[in-house]
Structure formats: structure tokens, C-alpha cells
Amino acid sequence: MLNYRIYRAALMGLFLAAVIAAPVSGQPKDIDGWGNIRWGMTLEQAKTQLVGSPVRETKDEEGVPTLVIDNFQIYDGLVAEVHINARAKDPRGIWDISLEPTVIGKLVIKKDPNTDRADRVIEGARRQVFDHLKRLLIEKYGDPKSNETRQDNQYALNPQEVTTVLWVLSSTSIHLHLVVPTRFDNPRYRLPGWLLIEYTVVEKSAL
């Protein structure tokens, strides 16, 4: 049964990778969610679209329920942790889905800032994954609305470079985030970076 679930998750990952990588012609097609998950669904409805995938339910830092898919294959060799989020006690349902790459090949690129320290090899690998994902998203959705890189020097002993690429469609915004440490000479304060793809509903009232 476990192998079947992993197989189904891998198939879903390959399908979504194909969707990401499909070339765009003219105006990018709108998307109303992620994969088979549609904005406004409840978590229970989302579960029915993920039958066969290794889904677990947990709560975020604020106690809001969320669905998690571990070891989700975005494309061959790249595995991510997926979080499907719904507003607590809100009839509008699912509004945000994030994918955090965790492993590329055999290299673990998701690190715990509470226990791990930044490593130049891992940070370099994470940046390569970011560049590849950015190319795939551009091929699918065209040029991003914005592409910003800034230096975050809030903590002098742990400066970071923060890059955010944004695509905005009629129903969905897509953020590609990359945070990279820029100082490696102080192991005590050498916090690791992170990488995230985030799909978020576009509130019609905001248009």
C-alpha cells in the first residue's frame, strides 16, 4: 500500500511538473488553484482529490488545520513538502498552497534553522533549483510581474539575500521565494536559507 501511495504521489508530481513546464502561447492561462485542488474547497473536499497520496493533517503555528503531503515529486529528482491551507472557521475554504523543496537528488536542501547551519554546497544547490523552477514558470506563465532581490541586514551577524518573483493571473498569484545567507564566517549565527513556491487565491475584491 505504501509503494502504491508513493507511486500515485509521483504520478501527480510528474503531471504538475508537465503543467508548469508547458510552453505559454499568447496570454497565460488562468489557474483556479493547484492541480486538482480548487480555491474555496474545504480540506475534506481536498482529501477526496488526493486519494492515494500520502496526506496527513496537522496544524500550523496558529493552530489552523492544514494538509501536508510529504515527499511530493515536483519533477524527477526534486522532492518537496506541500502545505494546503484553509482559513480557520471561514467558509471561503482553501486559499493558499505552498511547496517547499526538501531534497534534490540525494542532497537534503531543507534545513531546520533551530538545529542546522548554512552550508555553501547546499545553498548553491538550492539556488540552482530556484533558477530551474523560475525558468519552468516563465515558460508556462510568461514574464513575471515583478522580480526583486534585496539585502536583509536586519541581523548583522546573519545577513541574507532575499529574492521574490511574482506572477499574477486572474484567480491565482504565484510567488517564488529564495532566501540565501551571505555570511558564512560565524558558525554560531549561520542560519540556513530556504526556498518556497506559493500559490495564493487572488481576492476578487482586491481587483
PDB file of C-alpha atoms in Angstrom:
ATOM      1  CA  MET A   1       0.000   0.000   0.000  1.00  0.00           C
ATOM      2  CA  LEU A   2       2.839   2.398   0.837  1.00  0.00           C
ATOM      3  CA  ASN A   3       4.517   1.803  -2.533  1.00  0.00           C
ATOM      4  CA  TYR A   4       1.169   2.445  -4.260  1.00  0.00           C
ATOM      5  CA  ARG A   5       0.788   5.771  -2.420  1.00  0.00           C
ATOM      6  CA  ILE A   6       4.302   6.833  -3.344  1.00  0.00           C
ATOM      7  CA  TYR A   7       3.583   5.831  -6.945  1.00  0.00           C
ATOM      8  CA  ARG A   8       0.393   7.927  -7.008  1.00  0.00           C
ATOM      9  CA  ALA A   9       2.196  10.915  -5.462  1.00  0.00           C
ATOM     10  CA  ALA A  10       4.971  10.600  -8.034  1.00  0.00           C
ATOM     11  CA  LEU A  11       2.459  10.480 -10.878  1.00  0.00           C
ATOM     12  CA  MET A  12       0.725  13.600  -9.556  1.00  0.00           C
ATOM     13  CA  GLY A  13       4.085  15.328  -9.263  1.00  0.00           C
ATOM     14  CA  LEU A  14       5.004  14.451 -12.856  1.00  0.00           C
ATOM     15  CA  PHE A  15       1.619  15.732 -14.052  1.00  0.00           C
ATOM     16  CA  LEU A  16       2.055  19.050 -12.257  1.00  0.00           C
ATOM     17  CA  ALA A  17       5.631  19.375 -13.482  1.00  0.00           C
ATOM     18  CA  ALA A  18       4.323  18.973 -17.019  1.00  0.00           C
ATOM     19  CA  VAL A  19       1.744  21.677 -16.335  1.00  0.00           C
ATOM     20  CA  ILE A  20       4.449  24.014 -15.005  1.00  0.00           C
ATOM     21  CA  ALA A  21       6.743  23.328 -17.933  1.00  0.00           C
ATOM     22  CA  ALA A  22       4.173  23.548 -20.749  1.00  0.00           C
ATOM     23  CA  PRO A  23       5.100  26.453 -23.054  1.00  0.00           C
ATOM     24  CA  VAL A  24       2.887  29.512 -22.997  1.00  0.00           C
ATOM     25  CA  SER A  25       1.341  30.882 -26.188  1.00  0.00           C
ATOM     26  CA  GLY A  26      -0.240  34.324 -26.009  1.00  0.00           C
ATOM     27  CA  GLN A  27      -1.946  35.184 -22.725  1.00  0.00           C
ATOM     28  CA  PRO A  28      -1.074  32.718 -19.909  1.00  0.00           C
ATOM     29  CA  LYS A  29      -3.994  30.504 -18.969  1.00  0.00           C
ATOM     30  CA  ASP A  30      -5.571  31.250 -15.617  1.00  0.00           C
ATOM     31  CA  ILE A  31      -5.447  28.609 -12.881  1.00  0.00           C
ATOM     32  CA  ASP A  32      -8.011  28.333 -10.106  1.00  0.00           C
ATOM     33  CA  GLY A  33      -5.926  26.514  -7.539  1.00  0.00           C
ATOM     34  CA  TRP A  34      -3.197  23.866  -7.767  1.00  0.00           C
ATOM     35  CA  GLY A  35      -3.525  20.526  -9.519  1.00  0.00           C
ATOM     36  CA  ASN A  36      -6.965  19.125  -8.710  1.00  0.00           C
ATOM     37  CA  ILE A  37      -7.366  21.394  -5.681  1.00  0.00           C
ATOM     38  CA  ARG A  38      -9.605  24.415  -6.281  1.00  0.00           C
ATOM     39  CA  TRP A  39      -9.775  27.604  -4.259  1.00  0.00           C
ATOM     40  CA  GLY A  40     -12.689  27.519  -1.839  1.00  0.00           C
ATOM     41  CA  MET A  41     -12.638  23.758  -1.279  1.00  0.00           C
ATOM     42  CA  THR A  42     -12.700  22.502   2.290  1.00  0.00           C
ATOM     43  CA  LEU A  43      -9.839  20.332   3.492  1.00  0.00           C
ATOM     44  CA  GLU A  44     -12.206  17.344   3.459  1.00  0.00           C
ATOM     45  CA  GLN A  45     -13.044  18.018  -0.193  1.00  0.00           C
ATOM     46  CA  ALA A  46      -9.331  18.331  -0.962  1.00  0.00           C
ATOM     47  CA  LYS A  47      -8.680  14.917   0.567  1.00  0.00           C
ATOM     48  CA  THR A  48     -11.041  13.343  -1.974  1.00  0.00           C
ATOM     49  CA  GLN A  49      -8.815  14.745  -4.742  1.00  0.00           C
ATOM     50  CA  LEU A  50      -5.692  13.321  -3.143  1.00  0.00           C
ATOM     51  CA  VAL A  51      -6.766   9.692  -2.708  1.00  0.00           C
ATOM     52  CA  GLY A  52      -3.679   7.508  -2.894  1.00  0.00           C
ATOM     53  CA  SER A  53      -1.307  10.310  -1.912  1.00  0.00           C
ATOM     54  CA  PRO A  54       0.447  10.210   1.494  1.00  0.00           C
ATOM     55  CA  VAL A  55      -1.574  13.051   3.039  1.00  0.00           C
ATOM     56  CA  ARG A  56      -1.588  13.916   6.724  1.00  0.00           C
ATOM     57  CA  GLU A  57      -3.485  16.592   8.612  1.00  0.00           C
ATOM     58  CA  THR A  58      -1.754  18.860  11.091  1.00  0.00           C
ATOM     59  CA  LYS A  59      -1.989  22.435  12.416  1.00  0.00           C
ATOM     60  CA  ASP A  60       0.146  25.461  11.685  1.00  0.00           C
ATOM     61  CA  GLU A  61       1.779  27.719  14.294  1.00  0.00           C
ATOM     62  CA  GLU A  62      -1.554  29.480  14.883  1.00  0.00           C
ATOM     63  CA  GLY A  63      -3.473  26.247  15.318  1.00  0.00           C
ATOM     64  CA  VAL A  64      -5.147  26.366  11.904  1.00  0.00           C
ATOM     65  CA  PRO A  65      -5.640  22.921  10.285  1.00  0.00           C
ATOM     66  CA  THR A  66      -3.597  22.203   7.167  1.00  0.00           C
ATOM     67  CA  LEU A  67      -2.994  19.226   4.895  1.00  0.00           C
ATOM     68  CA  VAL A  68       0.584  18.113   4.283  1.00  0.00           C
ATOM     69  CA  ILE A  69       1.950  15.919   1.501  1.00  0.00           C
ATOM     70  CA  ASP A  70       5.432  14.632   2.319  1.00  0.00           C
ATOM     71  CA  ASN A  71       7.922  13.559  -0.352  1.00  0.00           C
ATOM     72  CA  PHE A  72       5.956  15.090  -3.226  1.00  0.00           C
ATOM     73  CA  GLN A  73       7.848  14.811  -6.510  1.00  0.00           C
ATOM     74  CA  ILE A  74       7.778  18.122  -8.412  1.00  0.00           C
ATOM     75  CA  TYR A  75       9.952  16.688 -11.163  1.00  0.00           C
ATOM     76  CA  ASP A  76      12.459  13.874 -11.485  1.00  0.00           C
ATOM     77  CA  GLY A  77      14.925  14.215  -8.618  1.00  0.00           C
ATOM     78  CA  LEU A  78      13.220  17.154  -6.850  1.00  0.00           C
ATOM     79  CA  VAL A  79      11.070  16.346  -3.825  1.00  0.00           C
ATOM     80  CA  ALA A  80       9.018  18.843  -1.828  1.00  0.00           C
ATOM     81  CA  GLU A  81       6.790  19.183   1.206  1.00  0.00           C
ATOM     82  CA  VAL A  82       3.352  20.529   0.262  1.00  0.00           C
ATOM     83  CA  HIS A  83       1.089  22.505   2.620  1.00  0.00           C
ATOM     84  CA  ILE A  84      -2.587  23.039   1.716  1.00  0.00           C
ATOM     85  CA  ASN A  85      -4.021  25.803   3.884  1.00  0.00           C
ATOM     86  CA  ALA A  86      -7.589  26.856   4.673  1.00  0.00           C
ATOM     87  CA  ARG A  87      -8.769  29.770   6.776  1.00  0.00           C
ATOM     88  CA  ALA A  88      -9.970  28.712  10.196  1.00  0.00           C
ATOM     89  CA  LYS A  89     -13.790  28.837  10.525  1.00  0.00           C
ATOM     90  CA  ASP A  90     -14.021  30.637   7.190  1.00  0.00           C
ATOM     91  CA  PRO A  91     -16.463  29.433   4.508  1.00  0.00           C
ATOM     92  CA  ARG A  92     -14.086  30.601   1.766  1.00  0.00           C
ATOM     93  CA  GLY A  93     -12.036  27.461   2.346  1.00  0.00           C
ATOM     94  CA  ILE A  94      -8.603  26.723   0.851  1.00  0.00           C
ATOM     95  CA  TRP A  95      -6.759  29.884  -0.142  1.00  0.00           C
ATOM     96  CA  ASP A  96      -3.037  29.070  -0.117  1.00  0.00           C
ATOM     97  CA  ILE A  97      -0.854  26.126  -1.182  1.00  0.00           C
ATOM     98  CA  SER A  98       2.919  26.100  -0.740  1.00  0.00           C
ATOM     99  CA  LEU A  99       5.627  23.737  -1.953  1.00  0.00           C
ATOM    100  CA  GLU A 100       8.968  23.734  -0.153  1.00  0.00           C
ATOM    101  CA  PRO A 101      11.680  21.725  -1.958  1.00  0.00           C
ATOM    102  CA  THR A 102      13.350  19.383   0.525  1.00  0.00           C
ATOM    103  CA  VAL A 103      15.612  17.059  -1.491  1.00  0.00           C
ATOM    104  CA  ILE A 104      17.332  17.302  -4.887  1.00  0.00           C
ATOM    105  CA  GLY A 105      18.878  14.005  -5.928  1.00  0.00           C
ATOM    106  CA  LYS A 106      20.265  12.692  -2.637  1.00  0.00           C
ATOM    107  CA  LEU A 107      21.045  16.128  -1.204  1.00  0.00           C
ATOM    108  CA  VAL A 108      18.766  17.446   1.550  1.00  0.00           C
ATOM    109  CA  ILE A 109      18.240  21.154   0.888  1.00  0.00           C
ATOM    110  CA  LYS A 110      15.592  21.905   3.519  1.00  0.00           C
ATOM    111  CA  LYS A 111      17.272  22.652   6.822  1.00  0.00           C
ATOM    112  CA  ASP A 112      15.957  23.368  10.309  1.00  0.00           C
ATOM    113  CA  PRO A 113      17.070  26.849  11.445  1.00  0.00           C
ATOM    114  CA  ASN A 114      16.872  25.682  15.066  1.00  0.00           C
ATOM    115  CA  THR A 115      19.463  22.941  14.648  1.00  0.00           C
ATOM    116  CA  ASP A 116      21.223  23.321  11.284  1.00  0.00           C
ATOM    117  CA  ARG A 117      23.724  25.820   9.934  1.00  0.00           C
ATOM    118  CA  ALA A 118      24.145  27.190   6.429  1.00  0.00           C
ATOM    119  CA  ASP A 119      26.414  25.231   4.113  1.00  0.00           C
ATOM    120  CA  ARG A 120      27.826  26.679   0.884  1.00  0.00           C
ATOM    121  CA  VAL A 121      27.207  23.482  -1.098  1.00  0.00           C
ATOM    122  CA  ILE A 122      23.571  23.232  -0.003  1.00  0.00           C
ATOM    123  CA  GLU A 123      22.932  26.936  -0.532  1.00  0.00           C
ATOM    124  CA  GLY A 124      24.381  26.635  -4.048  1.00  0.00           C
ATOM    125  CA  ALA A 125      22.211  23.615  -4.833  1.00  0.00           C
ATOM    126  CA  ARG A 126      19.122  25.422  -3.569  1.00  0.00           C
ATOM    127  CA  ARG A 127      19.883  28.395  -5.807  1.00  0.00           C
ATOM    128  CA  GLN A 128      20.215  26.082  -8.832  1.00  0.00           C
ATOM    129  CA  VAL A 129      16.788  24.599  -8.054  1.00  0.00           C
ATOM    130  CA  PHE A 130      15.385  28.130  -7.776  1.00  0.00           C
ATOM    131  CA  ASP A 131      16.812  29.055 -11.187  1.00  0.00           C
ATOM    132  CA  HIS A 132      15.337  25.927 -12.777  1.00  0.00           C
ATOM    133  CA  LEU A 133      11.899  26.464 -11.232  1.00  0.00           C
ATOM    134  CA  LYS A 134      11.949  30.085 -12.366  1.00  0.00           C
ATOM    135  CA  ARG A 135      12.653  29.013 -15.961  1.00  0.00           C
ATOM    136  CA  LEU A 136       9.812  26.476 -15.859  1.00  0.00           C
ATOM    137  CA  LEU A 137       7.359  29.040 -14.509  1.00  0.00           C
ATOM    138  CA  ILE A 138       8.383  31.601 -17.136  1.00  0.00           C
ATOM    139  CA  GLU A 139       7.880  29.000 -19.866  1.00  0.00           C
ATOM    140  CA  LYS A 140       4.359  28.359 -18.551  1.00  0.00           C
ATOM    141  CA  TYR A 141       3.173  31.808 -17.410  1.00  0.00           C
ATOM    142  CA  GLY A 142       5.404  34.230 -19.278  1.00  0.00           C
ATOM    143  CA  ASP A 143       7.482  37.011 -17.753  1.00  0.00           C
ATOM    144  CA  PRO A 144       6.765  37.670 -14.076  1.00  0.00           C
ATOM    145  CA  LYS A 145       5.035  40.817 -12.908  1.00  0.00           C
ATOM    146  CA  SER A 146       7.977  41.539 -10.615  1.00  0.00           C
ATOM    147  CA  ASN A 147      11.408  40.096  -9.819  1.00  0.00           C
ATOM    148  CA  GLU A 148      13.036  41.700  -6.811  1.00  0.00           C
ATOM    149  CA  THR A 149      16.222  40.975  -4.900  1.00  0.00           C
ATOM    150  CA  ARG A 150      17.107  42.847  -1.735  1.00  0.00           C
ATOM    151  CA  GLN A 151      19.620  42.620   1.074  1.00  0.00           C
ATOM    152  CA  ASP A 152      18.180  41.893   4.504  1.00  0.00           C
ATOM    153  CA  ASN A 153      20.650  43.185   7.076  1.00  0.00           C
ATOM    154  CA  GLN A 154      18.244  43.253   9.995  1.00  0.00           C
ATOM    155  CA  TYR A 155      20.619  40.982  11.889  1.00  0.00           C
ATOM    156  CA  ALA A 156      24.242  41.983  11.264  1.00  0.00           C
ATOM    157  CA  LEU A 157      25.586  38.542  12.173  1.00  0.00           C
ATOM    158  CA  ASN A 158      23.176  36.800   9.795  1.00  0.00           C
ATOM    159  CA  PRO A 159      22.688  38.950   6.657  1.00  0.00           C
ATOM    160  CA  GLN A 160      20.587  37.442   3.873  1.00  0.00           C
ATOM    161  CA  GLU A 161      19.779  37.991   0.224  1.00  0.00           C
ATOM    162  CA  VAL A 162      16.027  37.764  -0.387  1.00  0.00           C
ATOM    163  CA  THR A 163      14.610  37.196  -3.898  1.00  0.00           C
ATOM    164  CA  THR A 164      10.896  37.143  -4.726  1.00  0.00           C
ATOM    165  CA  VAL A 165       9.488  36.502  -8.205  1.00  0.00           C
ATOM    166  CA  LEU A 166       5.774  37.147  -8.705  1.00  0.00           C
ATOM    167  CA  TRP A 167       3.255  36.072 -11.361  1.00  0.00           C
ATOM    168  CA  VAL A 168      -0.329  37.352 -11.119  1.00  0.00           C
ATOM    169  CA  LEU A 169      -3.153  35.631 -13.005  1.00  0.00           C
ATOM    170  CA  SER A 170      -6.870  36.348 -12.793  1.00  0.00           C
ATOM    171  CA  SER A 171      -7.529  33.856  -9.976  1.00  0.00           C
ATOM    172  CA  THR A 172      -4.090  32.977  -8.631  1.00  0.00           C
ATOM    173  CA  SER A 173      -0.832  34.651  -7.700  1.00  0.00           C
ATOM    174  CA  ILE A 174       2.385  32.632  -7.725  1.00  0.00           C
ATOM    175  CA  HIS A 175       5.343  33.609  -5.577  1.00  0.00           C
ATOM    176  CA  LEU A 176       8.767  32.021  -5.930  1.00  0.00           C
ATOM    177  CA  HIS A 177      10.834  32.864  -2.846  1.00  0.00           C
ATOM    178  CA  LEU A 178      14.549  32.322  -2.237  1.00  0.00           C
ATOM    179  CA  VAL A 179      16.460  33.338   0.900  1.00  0.00           C
ATOM    180  CA  VAL A 180      20.239  32.889   0.869  1.00  0.00           C
ATOM    181  CA  PRO A 181      22.661  33.696   3.716  1.00  0.00           C
ATOM    182  CA  THR A 182      25.517  35.956   2.651  1.00  0.00           C
ATOM    183  CA  ARG A 183      27.841  35.477   5.607  1.00  0.00           C
ATOM    184  CA  PHE A 184      29.485  32.161   6.484  1.00  0.00           C
ATOM    185  CA  ASP A 185      32.334  33.173   8.818  1.00  0.00           C
ATOM    186  CA  ASN A 186      30.389  32.912  12.083  1.00  0.00           C
ATOM    187  CA  PRO A 187      29.063  29.351  12.553  1.00  0.00           C
ATOM    188  CA  ARG A 188      27.080  30.327  15.641  1.00  0.00           C
ATOM    189  CA  TYR A 189      24.831  32.665  13.638  1.00  0.00           C
ATOM    190  CA  ARG A 190      24.975  30.933  10.246  1.00  0.00           C
ATOM    191  CA  LEU A 191      21.263  30.280   9.698  1.00  0.00           C
ATOM    192  CA  PRO A 192      20.326  28.294   6.574  1.00  0.00           C
ATOM    193  CA  GLY A 193      18.294  29.757   3.725  1.00  0.00           C
ATOM    194  CA  TRP A 194      15.072  28.435   2.275  1.00  0.00           C
ATOM    195  CA  LEU A 195      13.113  28.100  -0.980  1.00  0.00           C
ATOM    196  CA  LEU A 196       9.344  28.166  -1.474  1.00  0.00           C
ATOM    197  CA  ILE A 197       6.747  28.172  -4.274  1.00  0.00           C
ATOM    198  CA  GLU A 198       3.461  29.645  -3.084  1.00  0.00           C
ATOM    199  CA  TYR A 199       0.112  29.612  -4.887  1.00  0.00           C
ATOM    200  CA  THR A 200      -2.445  32.035  -3.396  1.00  0.00           C
ATOM    201  CA  VAL A 201      -6.010  32.926  -4.321  1.00  0.00           C
ATOM    202  CA  VAL A 202      -6.496  36.417  -5.763  1.00  0.00           C
ATOM    203  CA  GLU A 203      -9.277  38.084  -3.807  1.00  0.00           C
ATOM    204  CA  LYS A 204     -11.749  39.480  -6.333  1.00  0.00           C
ATOM    205  CA  SER A 205     -12.471  42.449  -4.066  1.00  0.00           C
ATOM    206  CA  ALA A 206      -8.814  43.453  -4.447  1.00  0.00           C
ATOM    207  CA  LEU A 207      -9.017  43.684  -8.251  1.00  0.00           C
TER     208      LEU A 207
END
